[in-house]
Structures are given as structure tokens and as C-alpha cells.
XYZ file of C-alpha atoms in Angstrom:
163
model
C 13.519 25.296 -2.692
C 14.644 24.945 0.864
C 14.681 21.456 2.606
C 14.182 21.951 6.222
C 13.213 18.591 8.751
C 10.205 17.917 9.962
C 8.722 19.905 13.113
C 6.492 21.661 15.489
C 6.498 24.498 14.174
C 5.466 22.161 10.310
C 4.246 18.942 11.668
C -0.316 20.116 10.571
C 0.733 21.519 6.967
C 2.993 18.375 6.644
C -0.546 15.619 8.175
C -1.854 17.966 5.962
C 0.651 17.481 3.201
C -0.013 13.466 3.995
C -3.390 13.429 3.684
C -3.354 15.219 0.408
C -1.096 12.617 -1.782
C -2.256 9.668 0.665
C -5.775 10.574 0.526
C -4.969 9.054 4.226
C -1.982 9.451 7.357
C -1.709 5.622 7.655
C 1.031 3.346 5.181
C 0.540 -0.544 5.831
C 4.841 -1.874 4.785
C 4.616 -5.427 5.752
C 1.666 -6.650 7.293
C 2.537 -3.665 10.214
C 1.041 0.334 9.628
C 2.858 3.067 10.118
C 1.160 6.627 10.952
C 3.485 9.946 8.455
C 1.274 11.969 10.444
C 4.421 10.443 13.168
C 7.318 9.840 11.089
C 10.371 11.531 10.887
C 11.103 13.248 7.681
C 12.086 15.816 5.111
C 9.861 18.967 3.897
C 11.104 21.262 0.635
C 9.444 24.192 0.664
C 9.456 26.495 -2.187
C 7.288 29.670 -2.154
C 5.102 28.971 1.106
C 4.195 25.431 -0.329
C 5.368 22.174 0.253
C 6.779 20.768 -3.658
C 7.888 17.432 -1.782
C 8.598 15.219 1.532
C 10.077 11.950 2.556
C 9.001 10.308 5.167
C 11.052 7.681 6.984
C 11.725 5.791 10.685
C 15.211 4.422 12.146
C 15.492 1.134 13.729
C 18.440 -1.096 14.436
C 20.572 0.904 12.107
C 18.564 0.595 9.143
C 16.466 3.542 7.853
C 12.978 2.602 5.897
C 11.788 5.802 3.355
C 8.193 5.292 4.590
C 6.867 8.092 2.032
C 8.552 10.139 -1.099
C 6.469 12.324 -2.781
C 7.070 14.820 -5.152
C 4.520 17.847 -6.738
C 7.158 18.703 -9.255
C 8.278 16.459 -11.908
C 12.155 16.764 -13.913
C 12.998 19.617 -11.196
C 15.803 16.928 -9.269
C 13.448 16.883 -6.307
C 12.796 13.194 -5.706
C 17.169 12.817 -6.197
C 17.763 15.409 -3.949
C 15.154 14.057 -0.825
C 17.426 10.899 -1.621
C 20.858 12.204 -1.322
C 19.423 14.519 1.817
C 18.079 11.191 3.486
C 20.958 9.050 2.374
C 23.243 12.055 4.794
C 21.244 11.311 7.220
C 21.176 8.074 7.669
C 25.198 7.609 7.870
C 24.814 10.262 10.778
C 22.562 8.900 12.918
C 24.957 6.217 11.693
C 22.250 3.788 10.045
C 24.342 1.200 7.762
C 21.037 1.138 5.395
C 19.029 2.700 3.164
C 15.666 0.148 2.517
C 12.440 1.085 1.405
C 9.431 -0.810 0.139
C 6.767 -0.081 -3.004
C 4.119 -1.528 -5.444
C 4.432 -3.722 -8.169
C 2.392 -1.986 -9.808
C 4.461 1.657 -9.054
C 7.098 1.196 -11.886
C 7.657 4.448 -12.084
C 9.149 4.305 -7.951
C 10.623 0.739 -9.295
C 12.535 2.692 -12.215
C 13.132 6.054 -9.768
C 14.891 3.400 -7.063
C 16.953 1.927 -9.067
C 18.692 5.068 -10.848
C 19.136 6.839 -7.231
C 21.099 3.219 -6.766
C 19.057 0.777 -4.868
C 19.800 -2.606 -5.106
C 16.301 -4.959 -5.324
C 16.594 -7.163 -2.544
C 13.528 -8.789 -1.482
C 10.363 -9.860 -3.627
C 7.365 -10.275 -0.784
C 4.996 -12.218 -2.677
C 1.102 -12.208 -2.710
C 1.876 -8.996 0.121
C -0.860 -6.379 -0.150
C -3.591 -9.952 0.581
C -2.262 -9.113 4.041
C -2.149 -5.463 3.756
C -5.320 -5.729 2.891
C -6.690 -6.853 5.949
C -5.995 -4.269 7.906
C -6.557 -1.248 5.156
C -9.786 -2.669 3.304
C -9.251 0.245 1.099
C -5.378 -0.863 -0.890
C -7.752 -1.748 -4.296
C -8.010 -4.539 -6.287
C -5.949 -3.276 -9.457
C -3.318 -0.605 -8.877
C -1.155 1.755 -11.410
C -1.185 1.488 -15.153
C -3.809 -1.249 -15.082
C -1.609 -3.992 -13.221
C -2.711 -6.095 -9.606
C -1.800 -4.441 -7.409
C -0.428 -7.524 -5.383
C 3.633 -7.758 -4.018
C 5.705 -4.974 -1.652
C 8.825 -5.225 -3.245
C 12.154 -4.257 -0.932
C 14.813 -1.899 -2.168
C 18.408 -1.603 -0.975
C 21.257 0.350 -0.553
C 24.395 0.228 1.787
C 25.609 2.746 3.202
C 29.679 3.285 3.667
C 31.271 4.385 6.770
C 32.563 7.954 7.404
C 35.891 8.554 6.833
C 37.075 11.558 8.531
C 34.756 13.910 7.544
């Protein structure tokens, strides 16, 4: 597997991957629309195919993961992407890593906590606002769970020490 940054040489393939995974290029997070085709990211290539992708934005010393996808479970692609984004965030002087998921995404809730993130905020009924911006968001999410809330996970990044 090869881990590379999104750049002009792979952006078109990355955008196609985003469309295939998310069925749209826009994601609504905390009431704001994010165009994932304009975010920075880390792409995981294997045999000429994208097998993983993490997109992110950096603002005010905070690195926010916008999307994290792995097409192959059990190969530590997601966990390695988290390690890579931690390195990137530290290099860019970020003090915190943040990610938001929805209340129905039990797999992501488990994954982020196992990676060392802490549940920090519950945005109660946040999907009501999100549906005003993106009406195609379903009422029922994964596992038959009503899709209603956003959950924010955070990881404080320790300062670099003479590396």
C-alpha cells in the first residue's frame, strides 16, 4: 500500500472515489456545507486503485477530519490513516484533531474511541439543520437507527519534542 497526499495528479481519481463512497461531493457538518473535492487529504493506493482516503481541513490550529473511508476491513487502513493525519497535524502545528460522526454510525463511534479519540460534544438534533442544506439525508441511518445527532470526538496532540 502507498500513502500519498491529494494533489493535482490524483485529484480527479480522488473526486471519483468520493462520489462513489458518498454519492455526493458535499458533506454537511455542524450546519456547514463542506465540498470534499476541495479538501486536503491522504490517499491509500494499492495496485492502481484507491483502497482508502482521509480528507481534512485545518483552521485555527485544529485539524478536522471530514471523511475517512477504507474499502478493505481488517487491514489497518483506517488506523494507519489516523496515525498519518496525527503526524500531518503536528507538523502543521495543530493542537487538536477533531472528527464528527452521526449517532447511527456505531462502527465509527467504536473505531474513533479505540484510536484514542474522546467523545467531546453531542450536537442534539443537528441533522434537522443539515437536512435543510442537504434534503437527501435520510431519516433512518445504519442499523435502522433514526439519524438525528452529530457526535464530536477530539484528540489533543502533544507538542513536538525535539524530533
